[in-house]
C-alpha positions as a printed Julia matrix, in Angstrom:
276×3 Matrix{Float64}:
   1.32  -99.22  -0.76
   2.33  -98.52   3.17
   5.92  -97.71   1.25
   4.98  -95.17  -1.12
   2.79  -93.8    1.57
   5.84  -93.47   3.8
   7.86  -91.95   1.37
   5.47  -89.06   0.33
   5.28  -88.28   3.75
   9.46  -87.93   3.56
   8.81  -86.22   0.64
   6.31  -83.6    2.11
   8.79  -83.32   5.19
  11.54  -82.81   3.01
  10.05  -79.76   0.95
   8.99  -78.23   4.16
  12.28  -78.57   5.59
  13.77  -77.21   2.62
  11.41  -74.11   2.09
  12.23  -73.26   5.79
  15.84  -73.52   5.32
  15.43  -71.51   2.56
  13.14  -69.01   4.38
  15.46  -68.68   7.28
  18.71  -68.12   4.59
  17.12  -65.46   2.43
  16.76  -63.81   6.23
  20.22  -64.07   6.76
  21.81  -63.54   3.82
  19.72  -59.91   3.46
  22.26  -57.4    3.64
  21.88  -55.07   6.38
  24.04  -52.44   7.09
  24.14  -50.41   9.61
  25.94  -46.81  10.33
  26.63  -44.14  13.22
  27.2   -40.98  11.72
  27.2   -39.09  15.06
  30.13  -37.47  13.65
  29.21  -35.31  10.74
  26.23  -33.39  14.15
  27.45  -29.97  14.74
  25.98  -30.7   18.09
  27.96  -32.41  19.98
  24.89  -34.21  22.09
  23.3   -34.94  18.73
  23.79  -37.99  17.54
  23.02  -39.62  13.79
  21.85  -43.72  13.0
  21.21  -45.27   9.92
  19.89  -48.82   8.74
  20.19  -49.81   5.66
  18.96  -53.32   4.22
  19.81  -54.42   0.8
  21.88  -51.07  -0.16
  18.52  -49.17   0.45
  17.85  -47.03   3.56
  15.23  -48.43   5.73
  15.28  -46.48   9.16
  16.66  -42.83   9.94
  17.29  -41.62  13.65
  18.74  -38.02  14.76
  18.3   -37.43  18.29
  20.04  -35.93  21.83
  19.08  -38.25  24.51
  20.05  -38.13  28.0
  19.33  -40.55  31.2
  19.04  -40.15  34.7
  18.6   -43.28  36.05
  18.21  -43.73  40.35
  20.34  -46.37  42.1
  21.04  -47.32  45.5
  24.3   -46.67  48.17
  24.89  -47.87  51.7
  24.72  -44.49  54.11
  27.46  -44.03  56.13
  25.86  -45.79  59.37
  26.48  -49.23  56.66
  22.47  -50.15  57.22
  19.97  -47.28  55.63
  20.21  -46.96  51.8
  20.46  -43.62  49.81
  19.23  -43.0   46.59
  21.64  -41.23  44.01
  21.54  -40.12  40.55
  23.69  -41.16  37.85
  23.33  -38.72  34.46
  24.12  -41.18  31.43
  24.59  -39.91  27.35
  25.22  -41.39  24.4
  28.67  -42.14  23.23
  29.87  -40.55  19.89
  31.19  -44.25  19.35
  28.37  -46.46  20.09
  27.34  -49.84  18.53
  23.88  -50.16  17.14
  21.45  -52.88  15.65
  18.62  -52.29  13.39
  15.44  -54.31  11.96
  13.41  -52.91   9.42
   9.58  -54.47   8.27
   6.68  -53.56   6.8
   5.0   -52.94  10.06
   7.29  -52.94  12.96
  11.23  -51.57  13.01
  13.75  -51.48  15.66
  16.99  -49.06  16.83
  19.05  -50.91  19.13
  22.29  -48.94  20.5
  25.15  -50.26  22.97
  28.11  -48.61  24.78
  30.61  -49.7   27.1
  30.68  -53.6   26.24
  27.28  -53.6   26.46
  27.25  -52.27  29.88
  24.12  -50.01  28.38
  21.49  -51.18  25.69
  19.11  -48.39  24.33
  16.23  -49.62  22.33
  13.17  -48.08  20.52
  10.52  -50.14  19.28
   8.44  -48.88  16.17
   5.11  -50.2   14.87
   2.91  -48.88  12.02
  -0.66  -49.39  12.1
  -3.84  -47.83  10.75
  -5.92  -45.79  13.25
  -8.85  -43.25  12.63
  -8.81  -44.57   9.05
  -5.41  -43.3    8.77
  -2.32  -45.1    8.74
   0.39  -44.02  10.82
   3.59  -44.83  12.82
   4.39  -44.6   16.8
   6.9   -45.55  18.89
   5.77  -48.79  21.17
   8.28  -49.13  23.09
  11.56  -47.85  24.76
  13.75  -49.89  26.66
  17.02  -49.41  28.69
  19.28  -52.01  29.94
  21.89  -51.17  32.43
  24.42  -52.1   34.62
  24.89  -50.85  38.31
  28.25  -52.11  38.31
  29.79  -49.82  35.75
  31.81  -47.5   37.83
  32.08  -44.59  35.59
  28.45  -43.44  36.44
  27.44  -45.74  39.2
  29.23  -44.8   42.54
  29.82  -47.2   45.04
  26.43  -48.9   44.14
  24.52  -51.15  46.66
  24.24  -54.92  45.11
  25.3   -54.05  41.36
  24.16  -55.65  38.63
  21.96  -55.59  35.53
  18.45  -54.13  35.32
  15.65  -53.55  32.61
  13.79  -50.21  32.31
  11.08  -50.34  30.0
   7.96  -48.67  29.12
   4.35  -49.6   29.35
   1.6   -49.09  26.62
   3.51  -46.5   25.31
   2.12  -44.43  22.37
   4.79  -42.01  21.11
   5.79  -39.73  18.21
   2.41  -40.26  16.43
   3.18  -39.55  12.99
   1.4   -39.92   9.49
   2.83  -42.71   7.3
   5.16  -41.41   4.43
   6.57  -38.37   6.96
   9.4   -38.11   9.36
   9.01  -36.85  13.23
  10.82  -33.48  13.83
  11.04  -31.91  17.37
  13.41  -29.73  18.91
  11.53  -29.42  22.33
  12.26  -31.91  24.78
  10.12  -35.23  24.86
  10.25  -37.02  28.32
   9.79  -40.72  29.15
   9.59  -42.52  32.33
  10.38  -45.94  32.36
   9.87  -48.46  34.82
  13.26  -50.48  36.18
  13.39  -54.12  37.6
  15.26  -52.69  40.56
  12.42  -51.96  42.89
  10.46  -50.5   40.57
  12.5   -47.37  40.31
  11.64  -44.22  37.17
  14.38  -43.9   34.83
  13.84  -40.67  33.39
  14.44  -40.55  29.18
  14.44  -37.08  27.61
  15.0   -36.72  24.14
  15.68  -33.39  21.63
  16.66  -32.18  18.51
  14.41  -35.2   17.0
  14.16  -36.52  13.43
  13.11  -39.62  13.12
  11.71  -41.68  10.45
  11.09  -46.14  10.7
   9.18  -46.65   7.36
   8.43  -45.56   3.91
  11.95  -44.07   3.25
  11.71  -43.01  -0.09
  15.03  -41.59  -1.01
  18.55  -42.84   0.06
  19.72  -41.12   3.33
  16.88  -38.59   2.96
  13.99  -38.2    5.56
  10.23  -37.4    4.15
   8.75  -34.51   4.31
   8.31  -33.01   8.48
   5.68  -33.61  11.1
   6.7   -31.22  12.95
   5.52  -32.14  17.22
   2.29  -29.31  18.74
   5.34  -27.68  21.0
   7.45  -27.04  18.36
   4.13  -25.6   16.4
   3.47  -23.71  19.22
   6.33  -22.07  19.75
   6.31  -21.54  15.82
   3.04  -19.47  16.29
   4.14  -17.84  19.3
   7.49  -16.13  17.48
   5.2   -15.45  14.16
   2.14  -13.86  16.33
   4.02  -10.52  17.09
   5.08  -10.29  13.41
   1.1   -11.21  12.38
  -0.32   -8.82  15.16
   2.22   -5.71  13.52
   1.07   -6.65   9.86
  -2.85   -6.46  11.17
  -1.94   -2.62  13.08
   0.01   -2.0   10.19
  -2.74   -2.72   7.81
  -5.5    -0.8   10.24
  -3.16    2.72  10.52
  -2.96    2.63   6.67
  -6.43    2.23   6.07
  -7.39    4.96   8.49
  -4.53    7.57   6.9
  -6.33    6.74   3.71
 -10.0     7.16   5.1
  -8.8    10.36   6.38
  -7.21   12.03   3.34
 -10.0    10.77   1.14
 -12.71   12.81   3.83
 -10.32   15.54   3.99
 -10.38   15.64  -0.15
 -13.85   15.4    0.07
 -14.79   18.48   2.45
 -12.31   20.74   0.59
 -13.98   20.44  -2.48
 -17.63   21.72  -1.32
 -18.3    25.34  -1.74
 -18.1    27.6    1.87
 -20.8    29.15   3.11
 -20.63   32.73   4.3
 -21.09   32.88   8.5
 -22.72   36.47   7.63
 -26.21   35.69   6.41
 -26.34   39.39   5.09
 -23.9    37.83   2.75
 -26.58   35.39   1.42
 -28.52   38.4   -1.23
 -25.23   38.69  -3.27
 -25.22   35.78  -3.77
């Protein structure tokens, strides 16, 4: 009895094993692709990313993104330490990742052997009895030892910027994010706690609920864009309103003018008034 006891237990172990392995394979073997089409932008700080998971289109990204990130040189007495500036952009030729899911995505992009990791984390979620999607998180790895934009740089090495509670690009589930204006980001860096300033443009972005191959849903446009929307309309609306006002006093006008010509004058003389 203490046999067949032991080998159910194998047996039990066995399945489990099995239906992980197999878990953990069907993860694997789900083909993801994943494409920078940065080329076909007109704009040349525009850049395009697209993830793709078994041949369907899962995630959508179209943005101009630019970082200014602070880093630290020896002055020129070789004891106080200056802050600098170094401006970084996105390569046309960049390497990204992707992960798409039912409830949480991610857009991971690399340049320079790695030298610079962009990533954007997406979650969707139901809030205000609506379900929607945000951006969670944005992270940016970087090294201070990369020459190109880091001069001369005190103690170089790698450091983390990330975000904190970050609630971004609220959006309504089923639509893409569109924004032209410029959306800013400050991001907090394991080298002393330094802001790495993110700001983004041109914007169309779209994690979940991709409905058509290489095709965003329809716009949620952001309140500055709207805004700016209402302010070039508002001169065009306030003409159509004096437009509409002159007309209707021309036509109040004529119509009194039609009506006093047709009642019969009066003589001034009131001598006049026995002929008549």
């Amino acid at each position: 009895m203490e046999g067949i006891g032991f080998r159910t237990l194998d047996s039990t172990g066995l399945q489990l094993f099995i239906l992980v392995l197999f878990t953990c394979l069907s993860r694997i073997l789900a083909e993801q692709e994943v494409e920078n089409l940065s080329g076909l932008s007109t704009n040349p700080d525009k850049d395009i990313f697209v993830v793709r998971e078994n041949g369907t289109t899962c995630l959508m990204a179209e943005f101009a993104v630019r970082f200014v990130v602070p880093y630290d040189v020896l002055a020129l007495n070789g004891i106080d330490l200056i802050t600098e500036q170094a401006s970084l952009a996105l390569p046309r030729g960049a390497e990204i990742e992707g992960r798409c899911g039912n409830t949480e995505a991610e857009l991971q992009i690399s340049w320079i052997n790695d030298a610079y990791t962009f990533r954007i984390f997406f979650i969707k979620e139901v809030s205000k009895g609506k379900e929607i999607w945000k951006i969670s998180k944005v992270q940016l790895v970087y090294d201070t030892s990369e020459a190109t934009h880091f001069i001369n740089a005190y103690n170089p090495g790698k450091h983390t910027a990330t975000t904190h509670r970050l609630s971004a690009l609220v959006t309504p589930a089923g639509r893409s994010f569109e924004c032209l204006a410029v959306q800013s980001l400050t991001l907090i860096s394991t080298d002393h706690q330094k802001g790495v300033s993110v700001s983004m443009s041109d914007i169309r972005i779209q994690p979940f609920d991709i409905q058509s191959d290489f095709t965003f849903g329809p716009a949620y446009k952001c309140i500055t864009d709207q805004r700016e929307q209402l302010e070039e309309t508002l001169p065009l609306i306030l003409g159509v309103i004096l437009g509409l006002i002159i007309v209707i006093t021309l036509s109040v006008y004529h119509v009194h003018l039609k009506m006093t010509a047709q009642q019969p004058q009066l003589p001034r003389d009131r001598s006049l008034y026995k002929n008549m």
